[in-house]
Short mmCIF file of C-alpha atoms in Angstrom, two decimals:
data_model
loop_
_atom_site.label_atom_id
_atom_site.label_comp_id
_atom_site.label_asym_id
_atom_site.label_seq_id
_atom_site.Cartn_x
_atom_site.Cartn_y
_atom_site.Cartn_z
CA MET A 67 64.37 -100.16 -153.19
CA SER A 68 60.98 -101.65 -152.54
CA ALA A 69 59.57 -104.01 -155.09
CA ALA A 70 56.30 -103.43 -156.87
CA ASN A 71 54.77 -106.86 -157.25
CA GLY A 72 51.07 -106.37 -156.90
CA HIS A 73 51.21 -105.17 -153.29
CA ALA A 74 52.93 -102.41 -151.37
CA GLN A 75 55.84 -103.16 -149.10
CA PRO A 76 56.78 -101.32 -145.91
CA THR A 77 58.47 -97.99 -146.30
CA GLN A 78 62.22 -97.81 -145.97
CA GLN A 79 64.94 -95.21 -145.71
CA VAL A 80 67.06 -94.84 -148.82
CA ALA A 81 69.61 -92.36 -150.07
CA TYR A 82 71.20 -91.43 -153.35
CA ALA A 83 74.88 -91.92 -154.07
CA ASN A 84 77.09 -88.96 -154.68
CA VAL A 85 78.29 -87.96 -158.16
CA ASP A 86 80.83 -85.17 -158.22
CA ASP A 87 80.66 -82.14 -160.47
CA ASP A 88 84.41 -81.45 -160.18
CA ASP A 89 85.68 -81.66 -163.73
CA ASP A 90 89.29 -81.38 -162.53
CA ASP A 91 89.30 -84.72 -160.72
CA GLU A 92 88.65 -87.52 -163.20
CA ASP A 93 90.23 -90.12 -160.91
CA LEU A 94 87.66 -89.42 -158.22
CA ASP A 95 84.88 -89.91 -160.75
CA LEU A 96 86.35 -93.21 -161.89
CA ARG A 97 86.50 -94.47 -158.32
CA ARG A 98 82.85 -93.63 -157.94
CA LEU A 99 82.08 -95.60 -161.07
CA ALA A 100 83.60 -98.68 -159.50
CA SER A 101 80.36 -99.89 -157.93
CA THR A 102 77.24 -100.88 -159.82
CA ARG A 103 75.31 -100.36 -156.60
CA SER A 104 76.05 -96.63 -156.56
CA LEU A 105 75.58 -95.85 -160.24
CA ASP A 106 73.06 -98.39 -161.48
CA PRO A 107 70.61 -96.10 -163.32
CA GLU A 108 67.86 -98.68 -163.04
CA GLN A 109 68.03 -98.40 -159.23
CA PRO A 110 67.92 -94.67 -158.45
CA VAL A 111 67.25 -95.43 -154.78
CA PRO A 112 69.93 -97.88 -153.57
CA ASP A 113 69.45 -99.55 -150.20
CA GLU A 114 72.59 -98.32 -148.47
CA PRO A 115 73.55 -95.03 -146.77
CA PRO A 116 75.61 -92.54 -148.78
CA ARG A 117 79.36 -92.40 -148.33
CA PRO A 118 80.70 -89.33 -146.52
CA PRO A 119 81.40 -86.57 -149.06
CA SER A 120 85.14 -85.96 -148.97
CA ARG A 121 86.00 -83.49 -151.73
CA VAL A 122 82.56 -82.49 -152.85
CA ASP A 123 81.45 -79.04 -153.79
CA GLU A 124 78.62 -77.90 -151.55
CA ASP A 125 76.33 -77.24 -154.49
CA ASN A 126 76.54 -80.90 -155.44
CA ALA A 127 76.20 -82.45 -152.00
CA PRO A 128 74.11 -85.62 -151.96
CA PRO A 129 70.42 -85.13 -151.23
CA PRO A 130 69.03 -86.22 -147.87
CA ALA A 131 67.65 -89.68 -147.26
CA GLU A 132 64.21 -90.25 -148.70
CA GLU A 133 61.46 -92.44 -147.32
CA VAL A 134 60.12 -94.43 -150.27
CA THR A 135 56.43 -94.83 -149.64
CA PRO A 136 54.20 -96.97 -151.88
CA LEU A 137 52.97 -93.74 -153.50
CA ARG A 138 56.50 -92.59 -154.25
CA LEU A 139 57.46 -96.02 -155.59
CA GLY A 140 54.41 -95.88 -157.85
CA ALA A 141 55.54 -92.46 -159.08
CA HIS A 142 58.85 -93.98 -160.18
CA TYR A 143 56.89 -96.41 -162.34
CA ALA A 144 54.42 -93.76 -163.52
CA VAL A 145 57.10 -91.50 -164.97
CA LEU A 146 58.17 -94.39 -167.18
CA ILE A 147 54.88 -94.22 -169.10
CA LEU A 148 55.55 -90.81 -170.60
CA ALA A 149 59.33 -91.34 -170.76
CA ALA A 150 59.05 -94.63 -172.66
CA MET A 151 56.66 -93.11 -175.19
CA LEU A 152 58.90 -90.09 -175.72
CA GLY A 153 62.00 -92.28 -175.92
CA THR A 154 60.41 -94.50 -178.55
CA LEU A 155 59.38 -91.49 -180.63
CA ILE A 156 62.91 -90.09 -180.40
CA ARG A 157 64.38 -93.42 -181.50
CA LEU A 158 61.97 -93.74 -184.44
CA GLY A 159 62.68 -90.16 -185.46
CA LEU A 160 66.45 -90.57 -185.30
CA ASP A 161 66.23 -93.83 -187.21
CA ALA A 162 64.23 -92.13 -189.97
CA LEU A 163 66.61 -89.17 -189.96
CA GLY A 164 69.64 -91.41 -190.44
CA ALA A 165 68.14 -93.63 -193.16
CA TYR A 166 69.25 -92.24 -196.53
CA ASP A 167 71.30 -93.41 -199.49
CA GLY A 168 75.02 -93.19 -199.01
CA ALA A 169 74.88 -92.82 -195.22
CA ALA A 170 78.31 -93.04 -193.62
CA ILE A 171 76.96 -94.90 -190.59
CA PHE A 172 74.00 -97.15 -189.83
CA PRO A 173 70.83 -95.27 -188.74
CA LEU A 174 70.52 -96.94 -185.32
CA ALA A 175 73.86 -95.44 -184.28
CA TRP A 176 72.15 -92.07 -183.84
CA ALA A 177 69.66 -93.42 -181.33
CA GLN A 178 72.31 -95.37 -179.43
CA GLY A 179 74.56 -92.33 -179.23
CA VAL A 180 71.87 -89.83 -178.24
CA GLY A 181 70.45 -92.14 -175.58
CA CYS A 182 73.86 -92.78 -174.03
CA GLY A 183 74.57 -89.05 -174.10
CA ILE A 184 71.36 -88.39 -172.17
CA MET A 185 72.36 -91.05 -169.67
CA GLY A 186 75.78 -89.48 -169.15
CA LEU A 187 74.28 -86.03 -168.69
CA ALA A 188 71.82 -87.35 -166.10
CA LEU A 189 74.60 -89.17 -164.23
CA ALA A 190 76.65 -85.99 -164.05
CA ARG A 191 73.69 -84.10 -162.56
CA LYS A 192 72.25 -87.00 -160.57
CA ASN A 193 72.21 -85.33 -157.15
CA GLN A 194 70.70 -82.12 -158.45
CA ILE A 195 67.99 -83.98 -160.38
CA VAL A 196 67.16 -86.08 -157.33
CA TRP A 197 67.08 -82.95 -155.18
CA ILE A 198 64.37 -81.48 -157.42
CA TYR A 199 62.19 -84.61 -157.57
CA PRO A 200 63.57 -88.18 -157.24
CA PRO A 201 61.34 -89.84 -159.89
CA MET A 202 62.69 -87.30 -162.38
CA TYR A 203 66.00 -89.16 -162.31
CA THR A 204 64.19 -92.37 -163.21
CA PHE A 205 62.45 -90.44 -165.99
CA PHE A 206 65.72 -89.42 -167.65
CA THR A 207 67.81 -92.57 -167.08
CA THR A 208 65.56 -95.63 -167.10
CA GLY A 209 62.88 -93.85 -169.12
CA ILE A 210 64.31 -91.58 -171.80
CA ALA A 211 67.87 -92.91 -172.14
CA GLY A 212 66.87 -96.54 -171.71
CA SER A 213 64.07 -96.29 -174.27
CA VAL A 214 65.97 -94.33 -176.91
CA THR A 215 68.67 -97.01 -176.93
CA THR A 216 67.89 -100.63 -177.71
CA PHE A 217 70.03 -103.72 -177.22
CA SER A 218 67.64 -106.05 -179.06
CA SER A 219 67.82 -104.09 -182.32
CA TRP A 220 71.61 -104.04 -181.98
CA MET A 221 71.57 -107.84 -181.85
CA LEU A 222 69.17 -108.06 -184.81
CA GLU A 223 71.15 -105.75 -187.08
CA GLY A 224 74.41 -107.37 -185.99
CA TYR A 225 73.05 -110.76 -187.03
CA GLU A 226 71.87 -109.32 -190.35
CA ALA A 227 75.42 -108.09 -190.96
CA PHE A 228 76.91 -111.51 -190.14
CA ALA A 229 74.32 -113.32 -192.29
CA ASN A 230 74.46 -110.83 -195.20
CA PHE A 231 70.71 -110.44 -194.92
CA ASN A 232 70.64 -107.82 -197.67
CA HIS A 233 72.49 -110.07 -200.14
CA TYR A 234 75.50 -107.88 -200.84
CA ASP A 235 78.14 -109.19 -203.23
CA ARG A 236 80.68 -110.40 -200.68
CA GLY A 237 81.97 -113.61 -199.14
CA GLY A 238 81.77 -115.13 -195.70
CA PHE A 239 84.99 -113.52 -194.47
CA HIS A 240 83.68 -110.03 -195.17
CA ASN A 241 80.34 -110.95 -193.60
CA ALA A 242 82.21 -111.75 -190.39
CA VAL A 243 84.19 -108.53 -190.62
CA ASP A 244 81.00 -106.52 -191.11
CA GLY A 245 79.25 -108.19 -188.17
CA ILE A 246 82.18 -107.65 -185.82
CA ALA A 247 82.56 -104.05 -186.99
CA TYR A 248 78.87 -103.38 -186.35
CA SER A 249 79.02 -104.53 -182.73
CA PHE A 250 82.36 -102.86 -182.09
CA ALA A 251 81.11 -99.55 -183.53
CA THR A 252 77.89 -99.69 -181.49
CA PHE A 253 79.71 -100.31 -178.22
CA ALA A 254 82.33 -97.67 -178.96
CA ILE A 255 79.66 -95.09 -179.78
CA ALA A 256 77.81 -95.94 -176.57
CA ILE A 257 80.86 -95.51 -174.34
CA ALA A 258 82.05 -92.36 -176.13
CA CYS A 259 78.64 -90.68 -175.96
CA LEU A 260 78.28 -91.64 -172.30
CA HIS A 261 81.53 -89.78 -171.55
CA LEU A 262 80.44 -86.88 -173.76
CA GLY A 263 77.13 -86.61 -171.90
CA GLN A 264 78.92 -86.52 -168.55
CA PHE A 265 81.28 -83.84 -169.81
CA MET A 266 78.36 -81.73 -171.04
CA GLY A 267 76.56 -82.23 -167.73
CA ARG A 268 79.54 -80.87 -165.82
CA CYS A 269 79.65 -77.83 -168.11
CA LEU A 270 76.04 -76.86 -167.39
CA PRO A 271 75.38 -74.19 -164.75
CA ARG A 272 74.52 -75.46 -161.31
CA ILE A 273 70.93 -75.36 -160.11
CA PRO A 274 70.62 -72.96 -157.14
CA ARG A 275 69.33 -74.43 -153.88
CA PRO A 276 67.57 -71.80 -151.81
CA GLU A 277 66.97 -74.04 -148.77
CA ALA A 278 69.24 -76.03 -146.50
CA LEU A 279 70.88 -78.98 -148.19
CA HIS A 280 70.27 -81.43 -145.40
CA THR A 281 66.58 -80.84 -144.88
CA VAL A 282 64.42 -83.85 -145.70
CA SER A 283 62.17 -82.93 -148.60
CA HIS A 284 60.61 -84.26 -151.79
CA ARG A 285 57.97 -86.26 -149.91
CA SER A 286 55.01 -84.27 -151.15
CA PRO A 287 52.13 -86.62 -152.02
CA PHE A 288 50.85 -83.85 -154.28
CA LEU A 289 53.78 -84.20 -156.69
CA ASP A 290 53.37 -87.96 -156.78
CA SER A 291 49.64 -87.58 -157.47
CA VAL A 292 50.33 -85.13 -160.28
CA THR A 293 52.82 -87.61 -161.72
CA PHE A 294 50.16 -90.31 -161.80
CA LEU A 295 47.70 -87.90 -163.45
CA VAL A 296 50.15 -86.78 -166.14
CA ALA A 297 51.14 -90.37 -166.89
CA SER A 298 47.53 -91.48 -167.23
CA LEU A 299 46.59 -88.54 -169.43
CA SER A 300 49.61 -89.03 -171.70
CA TYR A 301 48.71 -92.65 -172.31
CA LEU A 302 45.06 -91.73 -172.87
CA VAL A 303 46.06 -89.09 -175.42
CA ALA A 304 48.21 -91.64 -177.25
CA LEU A 305 45.30 -94.07 -177.28
CA ILE A 306 42.96 -91.41 -178.72
CA ILE A 307 45.54 -90.48 -181.36
CA TYR A 308 45.81 -94.11 -182.40
CA PHE A 309 42.10 -94.30 -183.23
CA PHE A 310 41.51 -90.81 -184.61
CA ALA A 311 44.80 -89.51 -186.03
CA PRO A 312 45.56 -89.50 -189.79
CA HIS A 313 45.85 -93.06 -191.00
CA PRO A 314 49.21 -93.05 -192.85
CA TRP A 315 51.42 -92.59 -189.80
CA ARG A 316 49.44 -93.48 -186.71
CA HIS A 317 49.95 -97.23 -186.91
CA ARG A 318 53.70 -97.02 -187.53
CA ALA A 319 54.40 -94.66 -184.63
CA VAL A 320 51.49 -94.53 -182.18
CA PHE A 321 50.97 -98.30 -181.98
CA ALA A 322 54.62 -98.64 -180.99
CA ILE A 323 54.47 -96.04 -178.22
CA LEU A 324 51.40 -97.73 -176.74
CA LEU A 325 53.47 -100.88 -176.20
CA ALA A 326 56.54 -99.03 -174.97
CA PRO A 327 55.64 -98.43 -171.28
CA PRO A 328 55.23 -102.12 -170.35
CA GLY A 329 58.74 -102.82 -171.66
CA ALA A 330 60.32 -99.97 -169.68
CA MET A 331 58.42 -100.89 -166.51
CA LEU A 332 59.47 -104.54 -166.76
CA ARG A 333 63.10 -103.51 -167.20
CA PHE A 334 62.86 -101.24 -164.16
CA PHE A 335 61.34 -104.07 -162.13
CA LEU A 336 64.01 -106.58 -163.18
CA ALA A 337 66.74 -104.11 -162.28
CA LYS A 338 66.22 -104.71 -158.56
CA ILE A 339 68.07 -108.02 -159.12
CA ASN A 340 71.20 -106.00 -159.86
CA THR A 341 71.52 -104.87 -156.24
CA ARG A 342 71.61 -108.36 -154.74
CA ALA A 343 74.89 -109.16 -153.06
CA ALA A 344 75.79 -111.97 -155.46
CA PHE A 345 75.64 -109.67 -158.51
CA ILE A 346 76.83 -106.28 -157.28
CA ASP A 347 80.09 -105.25 -158.98
CA ARG A 348 80.14 -108.51 -160.95
CA PHE A 349 77.22 -109.30 -163.22
CA PRO A 350 74.08 -107.08 -163.48
CA LEU A 351 71.71 -110.01 -163.91
CA GLY A 352 68.55 -107.90 -164.08
CA THR A 353 69.71 -105.89 -167.09
CA PHE A 354 71.09 -109.06 -168.65
CA ILE A 355 67.71 -110.82 -168.36
CA ALA A 356 65.86 -107.81 -169.78
CA ASN A 357 68.19 -107.60 -172.78
CA MET A 358 68.11 -111.32 -173.52
CA VAL A 359 64.32 -111.61 -173.20
CA ALA A 360 63.85 -108.59 -175.47
CA THR A 361 66.28 -110.05 -178.02
CA LEU A 362 64.52 -113.41 -178.00
CA VAL A 363 61.08 -111.82 -178.43
CA LEU A 364 62.37 -109.51 -181.16
CA ALA A 365 63.85 -112.43 -183.10
CA GLY A 366 60.51 -114.21 -182.96
CA VAL A 367 58.66 -111.07 -184.05
CA VAL A 368 60.96 -110.47 -187.03
CA ALA A 369 60.68 -114.13 -188.02
CA ALA A 370 56.89 -113.78 -187.90
CA GLN A 371 57.09 -110.64 -190.06
CA HIS A 372 58.79 -112.69 -192.78
CA ARG A 373 56.05 -115.33 -192.87
CA PRO A 374 53.09 -115.17 -195.32
CA ALA A 375 50.50 -115.12 -192.53
CA ALA A 376 51.79 -111.78 -191.22
CA GLY A 377 50.87 -109.96 -194.42
CA SER A 378 47.33 -111.30 -194.45
CA SER A 379 46.21 -108.71 -191.89
CA ALA A 380 47.34 -105.09 -191.66
CA VAL A 381 46.55 -104.99 -187.94
CA ARG A 382 48.63 -108.12 -187.33
CA CYS A 383 51.57 -106.67 -189.21
CA ASP A 384 51.26 -103.36 -187.34
CA ALA A 385 51.17 -105.22 -184.04
CA LEU A 386 54.38 -107.08 -184.89
CA TYR A 387 56.10 -103.83 -185.79
CA ALA A 388 54.84 -102.22 -182.56
CA LEU A 389 56.17 -105.12 -180.51
CA GLN A 390 59.53 -104.75 -182.20
CA GLN A 391 59.92 -100.99 -181.81
CA GLY A 392 57.83 -100.43 -178.69
CA PHE A 393 57.97 -103.33 -176.26
CA CYS A 394 61.30 -104.90 -177.25
CA GLY A 395 62.95 -101.54 -177.89
CA CYS A 396 62.11 -100.34 -174.36
CA LEU A 397 62.65 -103.64 -172.56
CA SER A 398 66.27 -103.71 -173.76
CA THR A 399 68.80 -100.93 -173.29
CA VAL A 400 72.30 -99.98 -174.36
CA SER A 401 72.73 -96.92 -172.13
CA THR A 402 72.50 -98.94 -168.92
CA PHE A 403 74.61 -101.68 -170.50
CA ALA A 404 77.36 -99.15 -171.18
CA VAL A 405 77.23 -97.73 -167.65
CA GLU A 406 77.43 -101.20 -166.14
CA ALA A 407 80.25 -102.30 -168.44
CA ARG A 408 82.27 -99.34 -167.23
CA ALA A 409 81.34 -99.74 -163.56
CA ILE A 410 81.88 -103.48 -163.03
CA ARG A 411 84.92 -104.25 -160.90
CA GLY A 412 87.54 -106.56 -162.34
CA LYS A 413 88.47 -107.06 -165.97
CA ARG A 414 87.36 -110.67 -165.90
CA TRP A 415 83.80 -109.78 -164.94
CA LYS A 416 83.73 -106.94 -167.47
CA TRP A 417 84.64 -109.34 -170.27
CA ILE A 418 82.17 -111.96 -169.05
CA TYR A 419 79.31 -109.47 -168.94
CA VAL A 420 79.98 -107.61 -172.18
CA LEU A 421 81.01 -110.55 -174.35
CA GLY A 422 78.48 -112.85 -172.72
CA SER A 423 75.64 -110.44 -173.50
CA VAL A 424 76.68 -109.83 -177.10
CA VAL A 425 77.50 -113.44 -177.95
CA LEU A 426 74.37 -114.88 -176.34
CA GLY A 427 72.26 -112.20 -178.02
CA GLN A 428 73.66 -113.16 -181.41
CA VAL A 429 73.10 -116.85 -180.70
CA LEU A 430 69.46 -116.23 -179.76
CA VAL A 431 68.78 -114.33 -183.00
CA LEU A 432 70.62 -116.99 -184.98
CA ALA A 433 68.61 -119.79 -183.37
CA VAL A 434 65.21 -118.16 -183.96
CA LEU A 435 65.52 -116.05 -187.09
CA GLY A 436 68.17 -118.20 -188.73
CA GLY A 437 66.29 -121.37 -187.90
CA VAL A 438 63.13 -120.10 -189.58
CA GLY A 439 65.07 -119.04 -192.66
CA TRP A 440 66.85 -122.34 -193.03
CA GLY A 441 63.75 -124.37 -192.28
CA VAL A 442 60.89 -122.80 -194.24
CA GLY A 443 62.43 -119.73 -195.87
CA TYR A 444 61.42 -116.09 -195.84
CA VAL A 445 58.98 -113.91 -197.70
CA ASP A 446 59.22 -110.12 -197.95
CA VAL A 447 58.56 -108.45 -194.62
CA CYS A 448 55.00 -107.23 -194.21
CA THR A 449 54.48 -103.48 -194.46
CA GLY A 450 51.23 -103.10 -192.53
CA SER A 451 49.00 -100.06 -192.89
CA ASP A 452 49.84 -97.46 -195.50
#
């Protein structure tokens, strides 16, 4: 896939990997999951030709090769604007829905599960989605699923469980048990919902294809131009809502969605590192960097929220909350993390990637948030605009 780094690169021929719809052949699906190059949702246009379809139903044959022009590459980024804003709203809504007294599970579990379910559904229908319009696959995977889920908040809440941030009446042993249980439950929910989403995707009716399967299509500049227009208008509408919507809720929700697209775009850009030969099938470095940077920034933001200066300005407090939920929430992802954990070849590399990500994430939060608490102490977190 071409890189977007301030200038357009020459066009290139790319093709999408095949994902079978045959729900009677789980072994074939698992073999296809063996390569992070073929299923990396952050790279919907891998730079290798598709493998010959062996036992593939004709309705799910891989789409033809696509020439990724600068306009089409820009459309992949443009769809992330609307997708990141919608994903952030879904996450905030699910978090509010799951926050009540006596809840059987932590609120963030809903967002992690729903996002991974969307990812699984999109993976199951990858070829059909790409056949309709390639950037639409980026919209659902990198955009919606990646923005609904958040690795950085997982690390924050996991640290709060380890550190007994809410001052429950328990000892250090049970703090450790709670912290381990939180991370184990999050990862288990992510993997389970990913499988559930794929199962649901296979159960959906197939999309009819009235034209020949092997005809090159989807290169209409008109669709790409419309994508740019819709993305620009959606961000403009959010900006207008921020200034003119009712005061009680606009700063808590709209400010966050304004900062969401940059996080999703940066994650999409970093994901090109995953397809380098040194990291394919071993260690998805691009996703790892995105998750660690988001965790580090989030820890700093939460530490700032607990300092007296944050509460001195409502706008400052709102900005910190927006950075936490918008930028950091969309820069990090659990849905892609779950896909990669399942797709990496070799148990050793799986353990290195999964445990390395979780342990380093916890260490980063401990170093920043814990360091501030031990050094100067905390005050109550600022609440911002009411």
